[in-house]
Amino acid sequence: MPGVETDCLFCRIVAGEIPATVVRETETTLAFRDISPKAPVHILVIPKEHFVDVATLAEADPALAGAVLETAATVAEQEGLTLDGFRLIFNTGPWGGQEVFHAHAHLLGGAPLGPMLAG
């Protein structure tokens, strides 16, 4: 369900209640550094409006989903990741590894990332 959730970590970051190291902000999206990075560059890209996961976001507002991708691409270029490559991951649901239930992409790069799944 879209909107703002008062108990959502990312909604609280958008509201300015919790600090974050913001690398890019648009009218509809926010990109900030992950506090527990899994790669030399690890940035979270979120829609400012609350959607529980990327599937819900894509169904409800395809244009906003596109804006999240556009922000991720811009940040990847800004961070110097486009030459060697990067990974963009949307974890969805508990089995997909989603920990914060606000749609978000993990932008990872800055070193070889290895296989998609640990074996």
PDB file of C-alpha atoms in Angstrom:
ATOM      1  CA  MET A   1       0.000   0.000   0.000  1.00  0.00           C
ATOM      2  CA  PRO A   2       1.426   3.395  -0.985  1.00  0.00           C
ATOM      3  CA  GLY A   3       1.915   6.301   1.371  1.00  0.00           C
ATOM      4  CA  VAL A   4       4.027   6.741   4.482  1.00  0.00           C
ATOM      5  CA  GLU A   5       4.418   4.191   7.249  1.00  0.00           C
ATOM      6  CA  THR A   6       5.361   5.703  10.599  1.00  0.00           C
ATOM      7  CA  ASP A   7       7.228   2.590  11.749  1.00  0.00           C
ATOM      8  CA  CYS A   8       9.154   2.145   8.465  1.00  0.00           C
ATOM      9  CA  LEU A   9      12.893   2.805   8.701  1.00  0.00           C
ATOM     10  CA  PHE A  10      13.127   4.151   5.151  1.00  0.00           C
ATOM     11  CA  CYS A  11      10.045   6.373   5.517  1.00  0.00           C
ATOM     12  CA  ARG A  12      11.697   7.843   8.609  1.00  0.00           C
ATOM     13  CA  ILE A  13      14.886   8.489   6.604  1.00  0.00           C
ATOM     14  CA  VAL A  14      12.818  10.223   3.892  1.00  0.00           C
ATOM     15  CA  ALA A  15      11.138  12.318   6.614  1.00  0.00           C
ATOM     16  CA  GLY A  16      14.541  13.350   8.001  1.00  0.00           C
ATOM     17  CA  GLU A  17      13.916  11.652  11.351  1.00  0.00           C
ATOM     18  CA  ILE A  18      16.871   9.308  10.895  1.00  0.00           C
ATOM     19  CA  PRO A  19      20.138  10.560   9.365  1.00  0.00           C
ATOM     20  CA  ALA A  20      21.553   9.050   6.189  1.00  0.00           C
ATOM     21  CA  THR A  21      24.415   9.836   3.856  1.00  0.00           C
ATOM     22  CA  VAL A  22      22.414  10.928   0.831  1.00  0.00           C
ATOM     23  CA  VAL A  23      24.152  10.716  -2.546  1.00  0.00           C
ATOM     24  CA  ARG A  24      21.209  11.749  -4.715  1.00  0.00           C
ATOM     25  CA  GLU A  25      17.703  13.029  -4.157  1.00  0.00           C
ATOM     26  CA  THR A  26      14.963  13.702  -6.685  1.00  0.00           C
ATOM     27  CA  GLU A  27      11.371  14.738  -6.176  1.00  0.00           C
ATOM     28  CA  THR A  28      10.328  11.073  -5.967  1.00  0.00           C
ATOM     29  CA  THR A  29      13.457   9.055  -5.055  1.00  0.00           C
ATOM     30  CA  LEU A  30      16.274   9.000  -2.524  1.00  0.00           C
ATOM     31  CA  ALA A  31      19.678   7.283  -2.756  1.00  0.00           C
ATOM     32  CA  PHE A  32      21.857   6.873   0.317  1.00  0.00           C
ATOM     33  CA  ARG A  33      24.824   4.809   1.480  1.00  0.00           C
ATOM     34  CA  ASP A  34      24.085   1.512   3.237  1.00  0.00           C
ATOM     35  CA  ILE A  35      25.253   1.569   6.863  1.00  0.00           C
ATOM     36  CA  SER A  36      26.482  -2.027   6.541  1.00  0.00           C
ATOM     37  CA  PRO A  37      28.066  -2.128   3.072  1.00  0.00           C
ATOM     38  CA  LYS A  38      28.568  -5.452   1.296  1.00  0.00           C
ATOM     39  CA  ALA A  39      30.832  -3.926  -1.407  1.00  0.00           C
ATOM     40  CA  PRO A  40      33.103  -0.876  -1.679  1.00  0.00           C
ATOM     41  CA  VAL A  41      30.089   0.986  -3.086  1.00  0.00           C
ATOM     42  CA  HIS A  42      26.732  -0.021  -1.567  1.00  0.00           C
ATOM     43  CA  ILE A  43      23.919   2.460  -2.044  1.00  0.00           C
ATOM     44  CA  LEU A  44      20.210   2.001  -1.419  1.00  0.00           C
ATOM     45  CA  VAL A  45      17.825   3.584  -3.908  1.00  0.00           C
ATOM     46  CA  ILE A  46      14.226   3.989  -2.759  1.00  0.00           C
ATOM     47  CA  PRO A  47      11.004   5.633  -3.815  1.00  0.00           C
ATOM     48  CA  LYS A  48      10.096   8.299  -1.271  1.00  0.00           C
ATOM     49  CA  GLU A  49       6.546   6.964  -1.217  1.00  0.00           C
ATOM     50  CA  HIS A  50       6.086   3.738   0.744  1.00  0.00           C
ATOM     51  CA  PHE A  51       5.522   0.509  -1.172  1.00  0.00           C
ATOM     52  CA  VAL A  52       6.181  -2.769   0.609  1.00  0.00           C
ATOM     53  CA  ASP A  53       8.322  -4.228  -2.222  1.00  0.00           C
ATOM     54  CA  VAL A  54       9.326  -3.718  -5.844  1.00  0.00           C
ATOM     55  CA  ALA A  55       6.514  -5.921  -7.184  1.00  0.00           C
ATOM     56  CA  THR A  56       3.905  -3.790  -5.422  1.00  0.00           C
ATOM     57  CA  LEU A  57       5.642  -0.621  -6.627  1.00  0.00           C
ATOM     58  CA  ALA A  58       5.811  -1.792 -10.250  1.00  0.00           C
ATOM     59  CA  GLU A  59       2.151  -2.761 -10.291  1.00  0.00           C
ATOM     60  CA  ALA A  60       0.894   0.397  -8.571  1.00  0.00           C
ATOM     61  CA  ASP A  61       3.164   3.002 -10.189  1.00  0.00           C
ATOM     62  CA  PRO A  62       5.288   1.863 -13.149  1.00  0.00           C
ATOM     63  CA  ALA A  63       6.559   5.417 -13.710  1.00  0.00           C
ATOM     64  CA  LEU A  64       7.874   5.613 -10.152  1.00  0.00           C
ATOM     65  CA  ALA A  65       9.513   2.195 -10.561  1.00  0.00           C
ATOM     66  CA  GLY A  66      11.218   3.609 -13.650  1.00  0.00           C
ATOM     67  CA  ALA A  67      12.325   6.654 -11.659  1.00  0.00           C
ATOM     68  CA  VAL A  68      13.995   4.349  -9.116  1.00  0.00           C
ATOM     69  CA  LEU A  69      15.905   2.672 -11.971  1.00  0.00           C
ATOM     70  CA  GLU A  70      16.810   6.042 -13.467  1.00  0.00           C
ATOM     71  CA  THR A  71      18.160   7.237 -10.112  1.00  0.00           C
ATOM     72  CA  ALA A  72      20.146   4.008  -9.721  1.00  0.00           C
ATOM     73  CA  ALA A  73      21.699   4.441 -13.175  1.00  0.00           C
ATOM     74  CA  THR A  74      22.585   8.076 -12.467  1.00  0.00           C
ATOM     75  CA  VAL A  75      24.157   7.165  -9.125  1.00  0.00           C
ATOM     76  CA  ALA A  76      26.126   4.302 -10.723  1.00  0.00           C
ATOM     77  CA  GLU A  77      27.590   6.794 -13.195  1.00  0.00           C
ATOM     78  CA  GLN A  78      28.195   9.369 -10.447  1.00  0.00           C
ATOM     79  CA  GLU A  79      30.067   6.729  -8.397  1.00  0.00           C
ATOM     80  CA  GLY A  80      32.230   5.674 -11.367  1.00  0.00           C
ATOM     81  CA  LEU A  81      30.714   2.193 -11.657  1.00  0.00           C
ATOM     82  CA  THR A  82      29.624   2.148 -15.295  1.00  0.00           C
ATOM     83  CA  LEU A  83      32.979   1.212 -16.845  1.00  0.00           C
ATOM     84  CA  ASP A  84      33.635  -1.968 -14.846  1.00  0.00           C
ATOM     85  CA  GLY A  85      30.015  -2.747 -14.016  1.00  0.00           C
ATOM     86  CA  PHE A  86      27.750  -2.968 -11.021  1.00  0.00           C
ATOM     87  CA  ARG A  87      24.907  -5.012  -9.614  1.00  0.00           C
ATOM     88  CA  LEU A  88      21.387  -3.795  -8.890  1.00  0.00           C
ATOM     89  CA  ILE A  89      19.390  -6.062  -6.568  1.00  0.00           C
ATOM     90  CA  PHE A  90      15.779  -5.870  -5.397  1.00  0.00           C
ATOM     91  CA  ASN A  91      15.216  -8.345  -2.555  1.00  0.00           C
ATOM     92  CA  THR A  92      11.513  -9.164  -2.343  1.00  0.00           C
ATOM     93  CA  GLY A  93       9.871 -11.004   0.528  1.00  0.00           C
ATOM     94  CA  PRO A  94      11.429 -13.053   3.319  1.00  0.00           C
ATOM     95  CA  TRP A  95      12.744 -15.796   1.015  1.00  0.00           C
ATOM     96  CA  GLY A  96      14.250 -13.138  -1.240  1.00  0.00           C
ATOM     97  CA  GLY A  97      16.203 -11.719   1.690  1.00  0.00           C
ATOM     98  CA  GLN A  98      14.167  -8.546   2.140  1.00  0.00           C
ATOM     99  CA  GLU A  99      14.802  -7.089   5.604  1.00  0.00           C
ATOM    100  CA  VAL A 100      13.212  -3.627   5.314  1.00  0.00           C
ATOM    101  CA  PHE A 101       9.724  -3.812   3.844  1.00  0.00           C
ATOM    102  CA  HIS A 102       9.924  -0.611   1.806  1.00  0.00           C
ATOM    103  CA  ALA A 103      10.785  -1.110  -1.879  1.00  0.00           C
ATOM    104  CA  HIS A 104      14.497  -0.548  -2.417  1.00  0.00           C
ATOM    105  CA  ALA A 105      17.337  -1.426  -4.734  1.00  0.00           C
ATOM    106  CA  HIS A 106      20.851  -2.268  -3.602  1.00  0.00           C
ATOM    107  CA  LEU A 107      23.409  -0.701  -5.960  1.00  0.00           C
ATOM    108  CA  LEU A 108      26.685  -2.578  -5.477  1.00  0.00           C
ATOM    109  CA  GLY A 109      30.051  -2.123  -7.161  1.00  0.00           C
ATOM    110  CA  GLY A 110      33.606  -0.935  -6.900  1.00  0.00           C
ATOM    111  CA  ALA A 111      35.127  -4.453  -6.961  1.00  0.00           C
ATOM    112  CA  PRO A 112      34.415  -7.829  -8.579  1.00  0.00           C
ATOM    113  CA  LEU A 113      31.216  -9.104  -6.932  1.00  0.00           C
ATOM    114  CA  GLY A 114      31.489 -12.817  -7.602  1.00  0.00           C
ATOM    115  CA  PRO A 115      28.588 -15.187  -8.247  1.00  0.00           C
ATOM    116  CA  MET A 116      24.962 -14.167  -7.802  1.00  0.00           C
ATOM    117  CA  LEU A 117      24.313 -16.691  -5.027  1.00  0.00           C
ATOM    118  CA  ALA A 118      26.626 -18.207  -2.463  1.00  0.00           C
ATOM    119  CA  GLY A 119      26.998 -21.819  -3.224  1.00  0.00           C
TER     120      GLY A 119
END
